[in-house]
Amino acid sequence: MDLMKEKKFGYGCMRLPLLNKEDQTSFDYDLINKLFDTYLEKGFTYFDTAYTYHGYHGEEAVRKALIERHPRDSFQLATKLPLRDFKDNEDMKRIFDEQLTNCGVDFFDYYLLHNMGSNVYQKCCKYDAFDFVVKKKTEGKIKVVGMSFHDTPELLEEILSEHGNGLDFIQLQINYIDWEQPNVQSRRCLEIANKYNKPVIVMEPCKGGTLVNIPKEAEKLMKDYNPTVSTASWALRFAASQKGVFRVLSGMNSMEQVEDNTSFMADFIPLNEEENAIIRNVAKIINLNTAVQCTACEYCTHECPKNIAIPKYFALYNSIMRTTGSFSSQMVYYNNIAINHGKASECIGCKQCERACPQHLPITTYLKDVVEKFEKNSIIPTRK
Ligand code: SF4
Ligand code: SF4
């Protein structure tokens, strides 16, 4: 299958509409059914879910709204092996079989190793997770194998050089704010995927909705150029325009969003040079609305006795301070970074970092804000 010829636009099912925002399983099926039906009517077919979404009930919701209501050959289903959850080889098999039941299918069109990063990589090597998915593909239980990735380009390169043969594609977080952010490094991760000829699916092109509600000054730049298109369209087209990207996911939870997104993704046109220049200016404005004016120079980290990833944590903190909705993806990054670095709470207040910072930032004070956001509000999902 030539993935680059696939339709460019997929339906992300991580944040489906709910009747009660406090209850992740209170699915608004009337609305979800209508959204899925309209997306299919527009000629798109790809649905992306995962074992862990919606408190481990996301696959069940997709079964009810999609799989039980539409012929199996009218859509493509993607789900993911939860790398944080499985205990050993037997457990991988148990989870995979449970997923087939959850979804009510006998094969997955796309299946991904979910949220690969330094915290789970060694476990995946120890229990042959890479071989496991390839074996399932050989058995006909999976058509296309991939991996969603939230870590450094260096780790991505290591994984692709050692285990890349079995992977048909990579799923990366790519958007115009994270393009050069030190904590995500979208551009460099994409370059590694391109280097290994792995087609890419983009997740979080609107950064969890952050790039839908942008500062007025930034929005004006977009509206002056084209008053008829949405801010979301700029973000999705930016992601879809990048080399090697064959699909962009959008987690739509209103009919307005489905109508809007499908309109410009139906006959997708890459951004032109003028539009790219506007995006760069918009990114600058968004970054000016930034809580911590850290330039990520890393001068502060060289002598930190606790090896605290100061600029990476500040980038994540800035990201959530701009975000009005869920910050689960930033929380995932925080936990991944903290595997190999000191947490913000481990700071001993020696202030070596502040003496080194060319921006004269009160780093130790900001680290306390980081602790408040990331260590006292953990929202990593747990099984119900
Ligand atoms: S004050 Fe905290 S963050 Fe700064 S160098 Fe010392 S331990 Fe590291
Ligand atoms: S030295 Fe200051 S500006 Fe540079 S990375 Fe550290 S906190 Fe950011």
PDB file of C-alpha atoms in Angstrom, residues 125-234:
ATOM      1  CA  CYS A 125      12.814  -4.108  23.548  1.00  0.00           C
ATOM      2  CA  LYS A 126      12.711  -6.557  26.460  1.00  0.00           C
ATOM      3  CA  TYR A 127       9.274  -7.908  25.530  1.00  0.00           C
ATOM      4  CA  ASP A 128       9.658  -7.680  21.736  1.00  0.00           C
ATOM      5  CA  ALA A 129       6.792  -5.261  21.194  1.00  0.00           C
ATOM      6  CA  PHE A 130       8.176  -4.436  17.737  1.00  0.00           C
ATOM      7  CA  ASP A 131       8.147  -8.119  16.756  1.00  0.00           C
ATOM      8  CA  PHE A 132       4.724  -8.590  18.276  1.00  0.00           C
ATOM      9  CA  VAL A 133       3.022  -6.069  15.963  1.00  0.00           C
ATOM     10  CA  VAL A 134       4.873  -7.388  12.915  1.00  0.00           C
ATOM     11  CA  LYS A 135       3.707 -10.913  13.781  1.00  0.00           C
ATOM     12  CA  LYS A 136       0.113  -9.702  14.085  1.00  0.00           C
ATOM     13  CA  LYS A 137       0.469  -8.118  10.652  1.00  0.00           C
ATOM     14  CA  THR A 138       1.716 -11.428   9.222  1.00  0.00           C
ATOM     15  CA  GLU A 139      -1.333 -13.137  10.778  1.00  0.00           C
ATOM     16  CA  GLY A 140      -3.606 -10.630   9.002  1.00  0.00           C
ATOM     17  CA  LYS A 141      -4.786  -9.006  12.224  1.00  0.00           C
ATOM     18  CA  ILE A 142      -3.142  -5.686  11.305  1.00  0.00           C
ATOM     19  CA  LYS A 143      -2.798  -4.179   7.834  1.00  0.00           C
ATOM     20  CA  VAL A 144      -0.474  -1.252   8.561  1.00  0.00           C
ATOM     21  CA  VAL A 145       1.922  -0.964  11.537  1.00  0.00           C
ATOM     22  CA  GLY A 146       3.035   2.329  13.071  1.00  0.00           C
ATOM     23  CA  MET A 147       4.295   4.065  16.189  1.00  0.00           C
ATOM     24  CA  SER A 148       3.210   7.292  17.840  1.00  0.00           C
ATOM     25  CA  PHE A 149       6.184   9.125  19.244  1.00  0.00           C
ATOM     26  CA  HIS A 150       6.659  11.833  21.917  1.00  0.00           C
ATOM     27  CA  ASP A 151      10.329  12.208  22.608  1.00  0.00           C
ATOM     28  CA  THR A 152      13.590  13.487  21.174  1.00  0.00           C
ATOM     29  CA  PRO A 153      14.772  13.204  17.560  1.00  0.00           C
ATOM     30  CA  GLU A 154      17.844  11.379  18.865  1.00  0.00           C
ATOM     31  CA  LEU A 155      15.696   8.624  20.377  1.00  0.00           C
ATOM     32  CA  LEU A 156      13.549   8.468  17.228  1.00  0.00           C
ATOM     33  CA  GLU A 157      16.679   7.938  15.164  1.00  0.00           C
ATOM     34  CA  GLU A 158      17.897   5.192  17.526  1.00  0.00           C
ATOM     35  CA  ILE A 159      14.552   3.381  17.340  1.00  0.00           C
ATOM     36  CA  LEU A 160      14.258   3.659  13.574  1.00  0.00           C
ATOM     37  CA  SER A 161      17.810   2.457  13.016  1.00  0.00           C
ATOM     38  CA  GLU A 162      17.243  -0.586  15.257  1.00  0.00           C
ATOM     39  CA  HIS A 163      13.554  -1.399  14.750  1.00  0.00           C
ATOM     40  CA  GLY A 164      12.453   0.665  11.759  1.00  0.00           C
ATOM     41  CA  ASN A 165      12.054  -2.237   9.326  1.00  0.00           C
ATOM     42  CA  GLY A 166       8.772  -3.362  10.827  1.00  0.00           C
ATOM     43  CA  LEU A 167       7.224   0.101  10.999  1.00  0.00           C
ATOM     44  CA  ASP A 168       5.193   1.332   8.034  1.00  0.00           C
ATOM     45  CA  PHE A 169       4.653   4.858   9.401  1.00  0.00           C
ATOM     46  CA  ILE A 170       5.289   7.201  12.340  1.00  0.00           C
ATOM     47  CA  GLN A 171       2.765   9.431  14.106  1.00  0.00           C
ATOM     48  CA  LEU A 172       4.253  12.742  15.268  1.00  0.00           C
ATOM     49  CA  GLN A 173       3.088  15.897  17.016  1.00  0.00           C
ATOM     50  CA  ILE A 174       3.525  18.591  14.380  1.00  0.00           C
ATOM     51  CA  ASN A 175       2.159  22.122  14.503  1.00  0.00           C
ATOM     52  CA  TYR A 176       3.492  25.573  13.802  1.00  0.00           C
ATOM     53  CA  ILE A 177       4.086  26.394  17.478  1.00  0.00           C
ATOM     54  CA  ASP A 178       5.951  23.178  18.289  1.00  0.00           C
ATOM     55  CA  TRP A 179       7.943  23.301  15.052  1.00  0.00           C
ATOM     56  CA  GLU A 180      11.088  24.492  16.852  1.00  0.00           C
ATOM     57  CA  GLN A 181      10.027  24.073  20.513  1.00  0.00           C
ATOM     58  CA  PRO A 182      12.796  22.308  22.472  1.00  0.00           C
ATOM     59  CA  ASN A 183      10.360  20.050  24.274  1.00  0.00           C
ATOM     60  CA  VAL A 184       8.700  18.690  21.104  1.00  0.00           C
ATOM     61  CA  GLN A 185      11.082  19.445  18.211  1.00  0.00           C
ATOM     62  CA  SER A 186       8.515  18.748  15.487  1.00  0.00           C
ATOM     63  CA  ARG A 187      10.759  19.779  12.616  1.00  0.00           C
ATOM     64  CA  ARG A 188      13.719  17.647  13.665  1.00  0.00           C
ATOM     65  CA  CYS A 189      11.557  14.584  14.391  1.00  0.00           C
ATOM     66  CA  LEU A 190       9.963  14.937  10.971  1.00  0.00           C
ATOM     67  CA  GLU A 191      13.392  15.161   9.362  1.00  0.00           C
ATOM     68  CA  ILE A 192      14.379  11.879  11.028  1.00  0.00           C
ATOM     69  CA  ALA A 193      11.178  10.204   9.789  1.00  0.00           C
ATOM     70  CA  ASN A 194      11.926  11.501   6.281  1.00  0.00           C
ATOM     71  CA  LYS A 195      15.509  10.256   6.517  1.00  0.00           C
ATOM     72  CA  TYR A 196      14.229   6.726   7.194  1.00  0.00           C
ATOM     73  CA  ASN A 197      11.497   7.041   4.530  1.00  0.00           C
ATOM     74  CA  LYS A 198       8.710   6.627   7.052  1.00  0.00           C
ATOM     75  CA  PRO A 199       5.463   8.348   6.011  1.00  0.00           C
ATOM     76  CA  VAL A 200       4.023  10.484   8.801  1.00  0.00           C
ATOM     77  CA  ILE A 201       0.598  10.971  10.334  1.00  0.00           C
ATOM     78  CA  VAL A 202       0.283  14.224  12.257  1.00  0.00           C
ATOM     79  CA  MET A 203      -1.374  14.407  15.671  1.00  0.00           C
ATOM     80  CA  GLU A 204      -2.163  17.631  17.532  1.00  0.00           C
ATOM     81  CA  PRO A 205      -1.990  19.916  14.466  1.00  0.00           C
ATOM     82  CA  CYS A 206      -3.999  22.498  16.440  1.00  0.00           C
ATOM     83  CA  LYS A 207      -2.175  21.677  19.705  1.00  0.00           C
ATOM     84  CA  GLY A 208      -5.282  20.597  21.546  1.00  0.00           C
ATOM     85  CA  GLY A 209      -7.275  23.604  20.260  1.00  0.00           C
ATOM     86  CA  THR A 210      -4.648  26.186  21.230  1.00  0.00           C
ATOM     87  CA  LEU A 211      -4.212  27.205  17.592  1.00  0.00           C
ATOM     88  CA  VAL A 212      -7.940  27.693  17.095  1.00  0.00           C
ATOM     89  CA  ASN A 213      -8.270  30.459  19.685  1.00  0.00           C
ATOM     90  CA  ILE A 214      -5.214  32.602  19.029  1.00  0.00           C
ATOM     91  CA  PRO A 215      -4.467  36.218  20.060  1.00  0.00           C
ATOM     92  CA  LYS A 216      -6.552  38.804  18.134  1.00  0.00           C
ATOM     93  CA  GLU A 217      -3.457  40.416  16.673  1.00  0.00           C
ATOM     94  CA  ALA A 218      -2.383  37.079  15.205  1.00  0.00           C
ATOM     95  CA  GLU A 219      -5.871  36.267  13.962  1.00  0.00           C
ATOM     96  CA  LYS A 220      -5.971  39.618  12.161  1.00  0.00           C
ATOM     97  CA  LEU A 221      -2.932  38.669  10.069  1.00  0.00           C
ATOM     98  CA  MET A 222      -4.773  35.579   8.876  1.00  0.00           C
ATOM     99  CA  LYS A 223      -8.090  37.369   8.294  1.00  0.00           C
ATOM    100  CA  ASP A 224      -6.405  40.200   6.370  1.00  0.00           C
ATOM    101  CA  TYR A 225      -4.992  37.624   3.973  1.00  0.00           C
ATOM    102  CA  ASN A 226      -8.171  35.570   3.665  1.00  0.00           C
ATOM    103  CA  PRO A 227     -11.256  36.575   5.687  1.00  0.00           C
ATOM    104  CA  THR A 228     -13.244  33.477   4.715  1.00  0.00           C
ATOM    105  CA  VAL A 229     -11.121  30.694   6.204  1.00  0.00           C
ATOM    106  CA  SER A 230     -10.825  29.513   9.821  1.00  0.00           C
ATOM    107  CA  THR A 231      -7.754  29.719  12.050  1.00  0.00           C
ATOM    108  CA  ALA A 232      -7.927  25.908  12.284  1.00  0.00           C
ATOM    109  CA  SER A 233      -7.523  25.661   8.511  1.00  0.00           C
ATOM    110  CA  TRP A 234      -4.148  27.417   8.726  1.00  0.00           C
TER     111      TRP A 234
END
